[in-house]
């Protein structure tokens, strides 16, 4: 079965589940899809545009990094920086594709079951009929209550919703 939520930084687990996990999966239902509000679409577009902006700003910096290689006539240095620029361009291409969120996007809201913590990160855990999902908690949302999944043109975008914020 294909993953119901297929988005970056969301991990689906179907093996090595505890009895509690299996009970959560058995009790889970697929939330209904409804049209997304323009504010939600704009917020997620803004996050995607911010990532693209950082990559675009990094390209001239990497290009300027080639100047010492030209001055020193170092072919290996120039090749290494050139490979970095090519990698940035490839990542920019994929991020640019993710920025295209249509106005006809649909959303579903999934309640968070619990938070699992590790030494460095907290993970929000939610259950769907096809498995257990874990999503990294953001620093400004340590106790999320739900995750909003936005779907547009075959791509999924996830946003944690919570009331408490760290200051």
Coordinates of C-alpha atoms in Angstrom, one line a residue:
X1 CA 0.0 0.0 0.0
X2 CA 1.3 3.5 -0.9
X3 CA 1.9 5.9 2.0
X4 CA -1.1 8.2 2.6
X5 CA 1.2 11.0 3.7
X6 CA 4.3 11.2 1.6
X7 CA 6.2 14.4 2.5
X8 CA 9.7 15.4 3.4
X9 CA 10.7 14.7 7.0
X10 CA 7.7 12.4 7.6
X11 CA 8.5 8.8 8.2
X12 CA 6.1 5.9 7.9
X13 CA 6.7 2.7 9.9
X14 CA 4.9 -0.6 9.3
X15 CA 7.3 -3.1 10.9
X16 CA 8.4 -3.7 14.5
X17 CA 5.3 -2.1 15.9
X18 CA 4.2 -2.4 19.6
X19 CA 0.8 -3.6 20.5
X20 CA -0.2 0.1 21.3
X21 CA 0.9 1.1 17.8
X22 CA -1.1 -1.7 16.2
X23 CA -4.1 -0.7 18.2
X24 CA -3.7 2.9 17.1
X25 CA -3.4 1.8 13.5
X26 CA -6.5 -0.4 13.8
X27 CA -8.5 2.5 15.3
X28 CA -7.3 5.1 12.8
X29 CA -9.6 6.5 10.1
X30 CA -8.6 8.5 7.0
X31 CA -9.5 12.1 7.6
X32 CA -11.8 13.7 5.0
X33 CA -10.2 16.0 2.4
X34 CA -11.6 19.5 2.2
X35 CA -10.6 22.6 0.2
X36 CA -7.7 24.4 1.8
X37 CA -8.0 28.0 2.9
X38 CA -6.0 30.6 1.0
X39 CA -4.2 31.6 4.2
X40 CA -2.9 28.0 4.7
X41 CA -1.8 27.9 1.0
X42 CA 0.0 31.2 1.4
X43 CA 1.7 30.1 4.6
X44 CA 3.1 26.9 3.1
X45 CA 4.0 28.7 -0.2
X46 CA 5.9 31.2 2.0
X47 CA 7.9 28.5 3.7
X48 CA 8.8 27.0 0.3
X49 CA 9.8 30.4 -1.1
X50 CA 12.0 31.0 1.9
X51 CA 13.9 27.8 1.1
X52 CA 14.3 28.8 -2.5
X53 CA 15.5 32.3 -1.5
X54 CA 18.3 30.8 0.6
X55 CA 19.4 28.7 -2.3
X56 CA 19.4 31.6 -4.7
X57 CA 21.4 33.6 -2.3
X58 CA 23.9 30.8 -1.9
X59 CA 24.7 30.6 -5.7
X60 CA 26.6 33.9 -6.0
X61 CA 28.5 33.1 -2.8
X62 CA 29.6 29.8 -4.2
X63 CA 30.5 31.4 -7.5
X64 CA 32.6 34.0 -5.7
X65 CA 34.3 31.1 -4.0
X66 CA 35.8 30.1 -7.4
X67 CA 37.9 33.3 -7.5
X68 CA 40.6 32.0 -5.2
X69 CA 40.8 28.9 -7.4
X70 CA 41.3 31.0 -10.5
X71 CA 43.9 33.1 -8.9
X72 CA 45.8 30.1 -7.6
X73 CA 45.3 28.2 -10.9
X74 CA 43.9 25.2 -8.9
X75 CA 41.9 23.0 -11.1
X76 CA 40.8 20.7 -8.3
X77 CA 39.6 23.6 -6.2
X78 CA 37.6 25.0 -9.1
X79 CA 36.1 21.6 -9.8
X80 CA 35.0 21.1 -6.2
X81 CA 33.4 24.5 -6.1
X82 CA 31.8 23.9 -9.5
X83 CA 30.4 20.6 -8.3
X84 CA 28.9 22.5 -5.3
X85 CA 27.3 25.0 -7.6
X86 CA 25.8 22.2 -9.7
X87 CA 24.5 20.5 -6.6
X88 CA 22.9 23.8 -5.5
X89 CA 21.3 24.2 -8.9
X90 CA 19.8 20.6 -8.8
X91 CA 18.4 21.2 -5.3
X92 CA 17.1 24.6 -6.4
X93 CA 15.3 22.9 -9.3
X94 CA 13.5 20.5 -6.9
X95 CA 12.7 23.2 -4.4
X96 CA 11.3 25.3 -7.2
X97 CA 9.0 22.5 -8.2
X98 CA 7.7 22.2 -4.7
X99 CA 6.9 26.0 -4.7
X100 CA 4.1 25.4 -7.2
X101 CA 1.1 24.9 -5.0
X102 CA -2.2 25.3 -6.8
X103 CA -5.1 27.3 -5.5
X104 CA -7.2 24.1 -5.7
X105 CA -5.2 22.4 -3.0
X106 CA -6.9 20.1 -0.5
X107 CA -6.2 19.6 3.1
X108 CA -6.8 17.1 5.8
X109 CA -6.2 17.5 9.6
X110 CA -4.8 14.5 11.5
X111 CA -4.7 14.5 15.3
X112 CA -1.4 13.9 17.0
X113 CA -1.5 10.8 19.2
X114 CA 1.6 11.4 21.3
X115 CA 5.1 12.9 21.3
X116 CA 8.1 10.6 21.3
X117 CA 11.3 12.2 22.4
X118 CA 15.0 11.4 21.8
X119 CA 18.1 13.0 23.2
X120 CA 18.1 15.7 20.5
X121 CA 14.7 15.8 18.8
X122 CA 11.0 15.3 19.6
X123 CA 8.8 13.5 17.1
X124 CA 5.0 13.9 16.7
X125 CA 3.4 10.5 16.2
X126 CA 0.1 10.0 14.4
X127 CA -1.7 6.9 13.1
X128 CA -3.4 6.2 9.8
X129 CA -4.8 2.9 8.5
X130 CA -1.6 2.2 6.6
X131 CA 0.9 2.6 9.4
X132 CA 2.5 4.7 12.1
X133 CA 3.9 8.1 11.1
X134 CA 6.5 10.2 12.8
X135 CA 7.2 13.8 12.0
X136 CA 10.0 16.0 13.5
X137 CA 8.6 18.7 15.9
X138 CA 9.8 22.2 15.2
X139 CA 11.4 24.2 17.9
X140 CA 8.6 26.7 18.0
X141 CA 5.9 23.9 18.2
X142 CA 7.1 21.6 21.0
X143 CA 3.6 20.3 21.8
X144 CA 1.6 20.0 18.5
X145 CA -2.0 18.9 18.7
X146 CA -2.5 18.1 15.0
X147 CA -0.8 18.0 11.6
X148 CA -2.3 19.6 8.5
X149 CA -1.5 17.8 5.3
X150 CA -1.9 19.9 2.2
X151 CA -2.1 18.1 -1.2
X152 CA -1.6 19.8 -4.5
X153 CA -0.6 18.3 -7.9
X154 CA 0.5 15.0 -6.4
X155 CA 2.7 16.5 -3.7
X156 CA 2.1 16.6 0.0
X157 CA 3.1 19.4 2.4
X158 CA 2.9 19.0 6.2
X159 CA 2.5 21.7 8.9
X160 CA 2.3 21.1 12.6
X161 CA -0.4 22.9 14.5
X162 CA 0.0 23.7 18.2
X163 CA -0.9 26.4 20.7
X164 CA 2.2 26.4 22.9
X165 CA 5.3 28.2 21.7
X166 CA 8.7 28.6 23.3
X167 CA 9.9 32.1 23.8

